[in-house]
C-alpha positions as a Markdown table, in Angstrom:
| # | Residue | x | y | z |
|---|---|---|---|---|
| 1 | Met | 18.9 | -18.0 | -10.2 |
| 2 | Ala | 17.7 | -20.7 | -12.5 |
| 3 | Asn | 19.0 | -20.9 | -16.0 |
| 4 | His | 17.4 | -19.0 | -18.8 |
| 5 | Ala | 15.5 | -22.0 | -20.3 |
| 6 | Gln | 14.1 | -22.8 | -16.9 |
| 7 | Leu | 13.0 | -19.3 | -16.2 |
| 8 | Arg | 11.3 | -19.1 | -19.6 |
| 9 | Ala | 9.6 | -22.4 | -19.2 |
| 10 | Thr | 8.3 | -21.6 | -15.8 |
| 11 | Phe | 7.0 | -18.2 | -16.9 |
| 12 | His | 5.2 | -19.7 | -19.9 |
| 13 | Arg | 3.8 | -22.5 | -17.9 |
| 14 | Asp | 2.6 | -20.4 | -14.9 |
| 15 | Gly | 2.4 | -16.9 | -16.2 |
| 16 | Val | 4.4 | -15.6 | -13.3 |
| 17 | Leu | 7.9 | -15.9 | -11.8 |
| 18 | His | 9.0 | -15.9 | -8.2 |
| 19 | Leu | 12.4 | -14.3 | -8.2 |
| 20 | Pro | 13.7 | -14.2 | -4.6 |
| 21 | Gln | 16.3 | -11.6 | -4.0 |
| 22 | Trp | 15.5 | -9.8 | -7.3 |
| 23 | Leu | 15.5 | -6.6 | -5.4 |
| 24 | Glu | 17.5 | -5.9 | -2.3 |
| 25 | Pro | 15.5 | -5.0 | 0.8 |
| 26 | Ala | 16.5 | -1.3 | 0.7 |
| 27 | Lys | 15.2 | -1.0 | -2.9 |
| 28 | Val | 11.9 | -2.6 | -1.9 |
| 29 | Asp | 11.6 | 0.0 | 0.9 |
| 30 | Glu | 12.4 | 2.8 | -1.5 |
| 31 | Trp | 9.7 | 1.7 | -4.0 |
| 32 | Glu | 7.2 | 1.3 | -1.2 |
| 33 | Arg | 7.9 | 5.0 | -0.4 |
| 34 | Val | 7.6 | 6.0 | -4.0 |
| 35 | Leu | 4.3 | 4.1 | -4.3 |
| 36 | Asp | 2.9 | 5.8 | -1.1 |
| 37 | Asp | 3.9 | 9.2 | -2.5 |
| 38 | Tyr | 2.3 | 8.4 | -5.9 |
| 39 | Ile | -0.9 | 7.2 | -4.3 |
| 40 | Thr | -1.1 | 10.2 | -1.9 |
| 41 | Asn | -0.1 | 13.0 | -4.3 |
| 42 | Thr | -0.7 | 11.8 | -7.9 |
| 43 | Val | -3.7 | 9.4 | -7.8 |
| 44 | Pro | -6.2 | 12.1 | -6.7 |
| 45 | Lys | -5.3 | 14.2 | -9.8 |
| 46 | Leu | -5.3 | 11.3 | -12.4 |
| 47 | Pro | -7.7 | 11.3 | -15.3 |
| 48 | Arg | -10.5 | 8.8 | -15.2 |
| 49 | Gly | -9.3 | 5.4 | -16.3 |
| 50 | Asp | -5.8 | 5.7 | -14.8 |
| 51 | Ala | -6.8 | 4.6 | -11.3 |
| 52 | Phe | -9.6 | 2.2 | -10.3 |
| 53 | Phe | -11.3 | 1.9 | -6.9 |
| 54 | Glu | -13.8 | -0.5 | -5.4 |
| 55 | Val | -15.5 | 2.7 | -4.0 |
| 56 | Ala | -14.9 | 5.6 | -6.3 |
| 57 | Gly | -12.3 | 8.0 | -4.9 |
| 58 | Asp | -11.8 | 6.1 | -1.6 |
| 59 | Pro | -8.0 | 5.5 | -1.4 |
| 60 | Ala | -8.5 | 2.6 | 0.9 |
| 61 | Thr | -10.2 | 0.7 | -1.9 |
| 62 | Leu | -7.6 | 1.4 | -4.6 |
| 63 | Lys | -7.3 | -1.7 | -6.8 |
| 64 | Gln | -5.4 | -0.7 | -9.9 |
| 65 | Met | -3.3 | 2.1 | -11.4 |
| 66 | Gln | -2.4 | 2.3 | -15.1 |
| 67 | Arg | -0.1 | 4.5 | -17.3 |
| 68 | Met | 2.0 | 5.4 | -14.2 |
| 69 | Glu | 5.0 | 6.3 | -16.4 |
| 70 | Arg | 2.9 | 9.1 | -17.9 |
| 71 | His | 2.4 | 10.8 | -14.6 |
| 72 | Asp | 5.7 | 10.2 | -12.7 |
| 73 | Glu | 9.2 | 10.2 | -14.2 |
| 74 | Arg | 10.3 | 7.6 | -11.6 |
| 75 | Phe | 8.1 | 5.0 | -13.2 |
| 76 | Asp | 9.1 | 6.0 | -16.6 |
| 77 | Ala | 12.8 | 5.5 | -15.6 |
| 78 | Leu | 11.9 | 2.2 | -14.0 |
| 79 | Arg | 10.4 | 0.7 | -17.1 |
| 80 | Arg | 13.5 | 1.5 | -19.1 |
| 81 | Gln | 16.0 | 0.1 | -16.6 |
| 82 | Asp | 18.3 | -2.5 | -18.2 |
| 83 | Lys | 17.6 | -5.1 | -15.5 |
| 84 | Tyr | 13.9 | -5.2 | -16.4 |
| 85 | Val | 14.4 | -4.9 | -20.1 |
| 86 | Arg | 16.7 | -7.9 | -20.2 |
| 87 | Leu | 14.3 | -10.0 | -18.1 |
| 88 | Ala | 11.4 | -9.1 | -20.4 |
| 89 | Lys | 13.4 | -9.9 | -23.5 |
| 90 | Leu | 14.4 | -13.2 | -22.0 |
| 91 | Leu | 10.9 | -14.1 | -21.1 |
| 92 | Phe | 9.2 | -12.9 | -24.3 |
| 93 | Gly | 11.8 | -13.8 | -26.8 |
| 94 | Gly | 13.9 | -10.8 | -27.5 |
| 95 | Gly | 11.4 | -8.4 | -28.9 |
| 96 | Ala | 9.9 | -7.0 | -25.7 |
| 97 | Val | 9.0 | -3.3 | -25.6 |
| 98 | Ser | 7.6 | -1.7 | -22.5 |
| 99 | Gln | 4.1 | -0.3 | -23.0 |
| 100 | Gly | 3.8 | 1.2 | -19.6 |
| 101 | Val | 3.8 | 0.7 | -15.9 |
| 102 | Ala | 0.7 | -0.6 | -14.0 |
| 103 | Trp | 0.0 | -1.6 | -10.4 |
| 104 | Phe | -2.5 | -4.2 | -9.2 |
| 105 | Asn | -3.6 | -4.7 | -5.6 |
């Protein structure tokens, strides 16, 4: 992985980072299953404003989910994992505090 100064500079320049190998393939598979479960079982019960669709209520048109940590402990635990906290602090200068978990299609 690039050094910290390079990562910070790239993030501030581009607004995103590409971090190959950040998650091992088995972890990616696991999170895909978690997302599928969340979309299938939780999204239909969410309050208005926590999920957005191109066509209201049509799961095939889901485009955004917000405040996921409030509705599923797996996402609450994810946002507090040291790996992500350290990266956020590196990119934002040490004072990063997670405000929540969101998904964008």
